[in-house]
Amino acid sequence: MLILDGKEVSNHVRTSLIPRIAAFKNKTGRAPHLAVVICGEDPASQVYVRNKKAACEKVGMTSTIHALREDITQPELTEMIETLNADEGVDGILVQFPLPKHLSTHEVLQTVSPLKDADGLTYKSLGYFFAGQPLVSPCTPKGVMTILKHYNINVEGMNAVVVGRSNIVGKPMAMLLTEANATVTLCHSKTKNLAQFTKNADLVVVAAGKAQLLGKDDFKKDAIVVDVGMHGSGQGGKLCGDVRFSELEGWAKAATPVPGGVGPMTITTLLENTCLLAEKRV
Ligand code: GUN
């Protein structure tokens, strides 16, 4: 089985960003700049945000973290985002989710400027994206396409199944696979007899949000399996995905591991998107 190594693809893409960042610096006298907003103390979010900042710095981009109080009000958060929208020195904005319960994700997705939306998740960004005219594309599905391309996996004509219908992963994933000429079926938590769909697929992208949901018996021989899941509930508290990866050896043609598959590519695509937005604005 071919292991689709997200770390290797990430290194490749990050290396390709370095001359672009240098060219941007030459032109503008500063590095592309990602502003990350985090509200409250959620420990997982704090780790993600630190990782994003570290990744920016490794490739020579600037990243600032705006850590806001758990009890910040909606008008205060909106004002913070509007300040970043107007700041000429900020190229990308990312508001880390989930937000504390009293705050509105809906409002944030309407406030971040699509010209600075590094996540590609605001309603305007998604509108352009689904119309086939993306400013930037959502990071995780775009990262999956980059992995497939790196390993010369051409999805044209494939039967592809996406499991999960979120705006962050499932729906845009189905869109990108459709644009790449796969025949796509979008399955979700209410799908009857999920295995009937996944077993017929040449390519399955699993973003169900359920630890170790699918295994060998759910895939046909020589399927390509991409696992978007990330859970801390594997054996001995290890990270695991939505797929029982250890069952796939000798059965799947190719698969992404967890960790080291889609996860690193999501952050790398965030860097790529920030660089792209910076280049577009100058
Ligand atoms: N929380 C979990 N995944 C994401 C993501 O892709 N973007 C943001 N902003 N928050 C997240």
Coordinates of C-alpha atoms and ligand atoms in Angstrom, one line a residue:
M1 CA 0.0 0.0 0.0
L2 CA 1.2 3.4 -0.9
I3 CA 1.3 5.7 2.1
L4 CA 0.2 9.2 1.2
D5 CA 2.7 11.1 3.3
G6 CA 1.2 14.5 4.2
K7 CA 4.4 15.6 5.9
E8 CA 6.5 14.9 2.8
V9 CA 4.0 16.8 0.5
S10 CA 3.9 19.6 3.1
N11 CA 7.7 20.0 3.0
H12 CA 7.6 20.1 -0.8
V13 CA 4.9 22.8 -0.8
R14 CA 6.6 24.8 2.0
T15 CA 9.9 24.8 0.1
S16 CA 8.1 26.1 -3.0
L17 CA 6.7 29.0 -0.9
I18 CA 10.1 30.2 0.2
P19 CA 11.1 32.0 -3.0
R20 CA 7.6 33.4 -3.3
I21 CA 7.9 34.9 0.2
A22 CA 11.3 36.3 -0.7
A23 CA 10.0 37.9 -3.9
F24 CA 7.1 39.4 -1.9
K25 CA 9.6 40.8 0.7
N26 CA 11.7 42.3 -2.1
K27 CA 8.7 44.0 -3.5
T28 CA 7.1 45.3 -0.3
G29 CA 9.8 45.4 2.3
R30 CA 7.8 43.0 4.6
A31 CA 6.8 39.4 4.8
P32 CA 3.2 38.1 4.2
H33 CA 1.4 38.4 7.5
L34 CA -1.3 36.1 8.9
A35 CA -3.3 37.4 11.9
V36 CA -4.8 34.7 14.0
V37 CA -7.7 35.5 16.4
I38 CA -8.5 33.2 19.3
C39 CA -11.2 33.8 21.9
G40 CA -10.9 32.0 25.3
E41 CA -8.8 29.2 26.6
D42 CA -9.8 26.1 24.7
P43 CA -6.6 23.9 25.0
A44 CA -6.9 22.2 21.6
S45 CA -7.5 25.5 19.9
Q46 CA -4.5 27.0 21.6
V47 CA -2.3 24.2 20.3
Y48 CA -3.6 24.6 16.8
V49 CA -3.0 28.4 16.9
R50 CA 0.6 27.9 18.2
N51 CA 1.2 25.4 15.4
K52 CA 0.0 27.8 12.8
K53 CA 2.2 30.6 14.1
A54 CA 5.2 28.3 14.2
A55 CA 4.5 27.1 10.6
C56 CA 4.4 30.7 9.4
E57 CA 7.6 31.6 11.0
K58 CA 9.4 28.5 9.6
V59 CA 8.7 29.7 6.0
G60 CA 9.6 33.3 6.8
M61 CA 6.1 34.7 7.1
T62 CA 4.9 36.9 9.9
S63 CA 2.1 35.8 12.2
T64 CA 0.5 37.6 15.1
I65 CA -1.8 36.0 17.6
H66 CA -4.7 38.1 18.9
A67 CA -5.7 36.3 22.1
L68 CA -9.0 37.7 23.3
R69 CA -10.8 37.1 26.6
E70 CA -13.3 34.2 26.8
D71 CA -16.0 36.8 27.7
I72 CA -15.3 39.2 24.9
T73 CA -18.6 40.6 23.4
Q74 CA -19.7 40.2 19.8
P75 CA -19.4 43.9 19.0
E76 CA -15.8 43.8 20.4
L77 CA -14.9 40.8 18.3
T78 CA -16.5 42.4 15.2
E79 CA -14.5 45.6 15.8
M80 CA -11.3 43.6 16.2
I81 CA -11.9 41.9 12.8
E82 CA -12.8 45.2 11.1
T83 CA -9.5 46.7 12.4
L84 CA -7.6 43.7 10.8
N85 CA -9.6 44.0 7.6
A86 CA -8.5 47.7 7.4
D87 CA -4.8 47.1 8.4
E88 CA -2.6 47.3 5.2
G89 CA 0.0 45.3 7.0
V90 CA -2.2 42.2 7.4
D91 CA -2.7 39.8 4.4
G92 CA -4.6 36.9 6.0
I93 CA -7.0 36.7 8.9
L94 CA -8.0 33.5 10.6
V95 CA -10.5 33.3 13.5
Q96 CA -10.0 30.0 15.3
F97 CA -13.2 27.9 15.8
P98 CA -14.9 26.8 17.9
L99 CA -15.8 30.2 19.4
P100 CA -17.2 30.5 23.0
K101 CA -20.9 29.7 22.9
H102 CA -22.1 33.3 23.3
L103 CA -20.3 34.4 20.1
S104 CA -21.7 34.0 16.6
T105 CA -19.6 32.0 14.0
H106 CA -22.2 33.2 11.5
E107 CA -21.3 36.9 12.2
V108 CA -17.6 36.2 12.0
L109 CA -18.0 34.5 8.6
Q110 CA -19.8 37.6 7.3
T111 CA -17.2 40.1 8.8
V112 CA -13.8 38.8 7.7
S113 CA -13.0 40.3 4.4
P114 CA -12.9 37.7 1.6
L115 CA -9.7 39.4 0.3
K116 CA -8.0 38.4 3.6
D117 CA -9.9 35.1 4.4
A118 CA -7.0 32.7 4.7
D119 CA -9.3 29.8 5.7
G120 CA -11.5 30.3 2.6
L121 CA -14.6 29.8 4.8
T122 CA -16.4 33.1 4.8
Y123 CA -19.7 33.1 2.9
K124 CA -18.3 35.4 0.2
S125 CA -15.2 33.2 -0.3
L126 CA -17.4 30.1 -0.4
G127 CA -19.7 31.8 -2.9
Y128 CA -16.8 32.5 -5.3
F129 CA -15.4 29.0 -4.7
F130 CA -18.7 27.2 -5.5
A131 CA -19.1 29.4 -8.5
G132 CA -15.8 28.1 -9.8
Q133 CA -14.0 31.4 -9.3
P134 CA -12.1 30.9 -6.0
L135 CA -10.2 33.7 -4.3
V136 CA -8.8 31.0 -2.1
S137 CA -10.1 27.5 -1.4
P138 CA -10.9 26.0 2.0
C139 CA -7.6 24.6 3.4
T140 CA -8.4 21.0 4.1
P141 CA -10.0 19.9 0.9
K142 CA -7.5 21.9 -1.1
G143 CA -4.7 20.1 0.8
V144 CA -6.3 16.7 0.0
M145 CA -6.2 17.6 -3.7
T146 CA -2.5 18.7 -3.4
I147 CA -1.7 15.3 -1.8
L148 CA -3.4 13.4 -4.6
K149 CA -1.7 15.5 -7.3
H150 CA 1.7 15.0 -5.6
Y151 CA 1.3 11.2 -6.0
N152 CA 0.0 11.5 -9.6
I153 CA -3.4 10.2 -8.6
N154 CA -5.7 11.5 -11.3
V155 CA -9.3 11.3 -10.1
E156 CA -10.9 11.9 -13.5
G157 CA -13.6 9.3 -14.1
M158 CA -13.2 7.8 -10.6
N159 CA -16.2 7.0 -8.4
A160 CA -15.4 9.1 -5.4
V161 CA -17.3 9.1 -2.1
V162 CA -17.0 11.9 0.4
V163 CA -18.3 11.0 3.9
G164 CA -19.3 14.2 5.8
R165 CA -21.1 17.4 4.6
S166 CA -19.6 20.2 6.6
N167 CA -18.8 23.6 5.0
I168 CA -15.2 23.2 6.1
V169 CA -14.5 19.9 4.5
G170 CA -17.3 17.7 3.0
K171 CA -19.1 20.1 0.7
P172 CA -16.0 21.9 -0.7
M173 CA -14.2 18.5 -1.0
A174 CA -17.1 17.2 -3.2
M175 CA -16.8 20.4 -5.3
L176 CA -13.1 20.0 -5.9
L177 CA -13.4 16.4 -6.8
T178 CA -16.3 17.2 -9.2
E179 CA -14.2 19.9 -10.8
A180 CA -11.4 17.4 -11.2
N181 CA -13.9 15.2 -13.1
A182 CA -14.6 12.5 -10.6
T183 CA -18.2 11.3 -10.2
V184 CA -18.9 12.2 -6.6
T185 CA -21.4 10.9 -4.0
L186 CA -21.7 12.9 -0.8
C187 CA -22.6 10.7 2.2
H188 CA -23.4 11.9 5.7
S189 CA -24.7 10.8 9.1
K190 CA -28.2 10.1 7.8
T191 CA -27.0 8.0 4.8
K192 CA -28.6 4.6 4.9
N193 CA -26.1 1.7 4.5
L194 CA -23.0 3.8 4.2
A195 CA -20.8 0.8 3.4
Q196 CA -22.9 0.2 0.2
F197 CA -21.5 3.5 -1.1
T198 CA -18.0 3.4 0.2
K199 CA -17.5 -0.2 -1.0
N200 CA -18.2 0.8 -4.6
A201 CA -15.8 3.8 -4.5
D202 CA -12.4 4.1 -6.2
L203 CA -11.6 7.0 -3.8
V204 CA -13.1 7.6 -0.4
V205 CA -12.5 10.8 1.6
V206 CA -13.7 10.3 5.2
A207 CA -14.5 13.4 7.2
A208 CA -17.2 11.9 9.4
G209 CA -15.9 13.2 12.7
K210 CA -16.2 9.7 14.3
A211 CA -13.1 7.9 15.5
Q212 CA -12.2 4.7 13.6
L213 CA -15.6 4.5 11.9
L214 CA -14.5 2.7 8.8
G215 CA -12.2 -0.3 8.2
K216 CA -11.1 -2.8 5.5
D217 CA -14.6 -4.2 5.1
D218 CA -16.0 -0.8 4.1
F219 CA -13.6 -0.4 1.1
K220 CA -13.2 -2.3 -2.1
K221 CA -9.8 -3.9 -2.9
D222 CA -7.3 -1.3 -4.2
A223 CA -9.4 1.7 -3.1
I224 CA -7.7 5.0 -2.3
V225 CA -8.6 6.2 1.2
V226 CA -8.1 9.7 2.5
D227 CA -8.8 10.2 6.2
V228 CA -9.6 13.7 7.4
G229 CA -10.4 12.6 11.0
M230 CA -8.4 13.6 14.0
H231 CA -9.2 12.2 17.4
G232 CA -7.2 11.8 20.6
S233 CA -9.0 8.5 21.4
G234 CA -6.8 5.9 19.7
Q235 CA -5.1 3.1 21.6
G236 CA -3.2 4.5 24.6
G237 CA -4.6 7.9 24.0
K238 CA -2.8 8.2 20.7
L239 CA -4.1 10.3 17.8
C240 CA -6.3 8.4 15.4
G241 CA -8.5 9.1 12.4
D242 CA -12.0 8.1 11.1
V243 CA -10.4 5.1 9.5
R244 CA -8.8 2.0 11.1
F245 CA -5.6 2.5 9.2
S246 CA -3.9 -0.7 10.4
E247 CA -6.5 -2.8 8.5
L248 CA -5.7 -1.3 5.1
E249 CA -2.2 -2.7 4.5
G250 CA -2.5 -5.3 1.7
W251 CA -6.0 -4.1 0.8
A252 CA -6.1 -0.4 -0.1
K253 CA -4.0 0.9 -3.0
A254 CA -3.1 4.1 -1.1
A255 CA -4.1 5.8 2.1
T256 CA -3.3 8.8 4.3
P257 CA -2.1 8.0 7.9
V258 CA -3.2 9.9 11.0
P259 CA -1.2 11.7 12.2
G260 CA 1.0 12.7 9.3
G261 CA -1.6 12.7 6.5
V262 CA -4.1 15.4 5.9
G263 CA -3.4 17.4 9.1
P264 CA 0.0 18.8 8.1
M265 CA -1.4 19.7 4.7
T266 CA -4.2 21.8 6.2
I267 CA -1.7 24.1 7.8
T268 CA 0.5 24.2 4.7
T269 CA -2.5 25.2 2.6
L270 CA -3.2 28.0 5.1
L271 CA 0.3 29.3 4.5
E272 CA -0.2 28.9 0.7
N273 CA -3.5 30.8 0.9
T274 CA -2.0 33.6 3.0
C275 CA 0.9 33.9 0.5
L276 CA -1.6 34.0 -2.4
L277 CA -3.8 36.7 -0.7
A278 CA -0.7 38.8 0.0
E279 CA 0.4 38.5 -3.7
K280 CA -3.0 39.4 -4.9
R281 CA -3.3 42.5 -2.8
V282 CA 0.0 44.1 -3.9
Ligands
GUN1 N1 -11.1 24.8 13.9 C1 -10.9 23.5 13.4 N2 -10.6 23.6 12.1 C2 -10.5 24.9 11.8 C3 -10.2 25.5 10.6 O1 -9.9 24.9 9.5 N3 -10.2 26.9 10.6 C4 -10.5 27.6 11.7 N4 -10.5 28.9 11.7 N5 -10.8 27.0 12.9 C5 -10.8 25.6 12.9

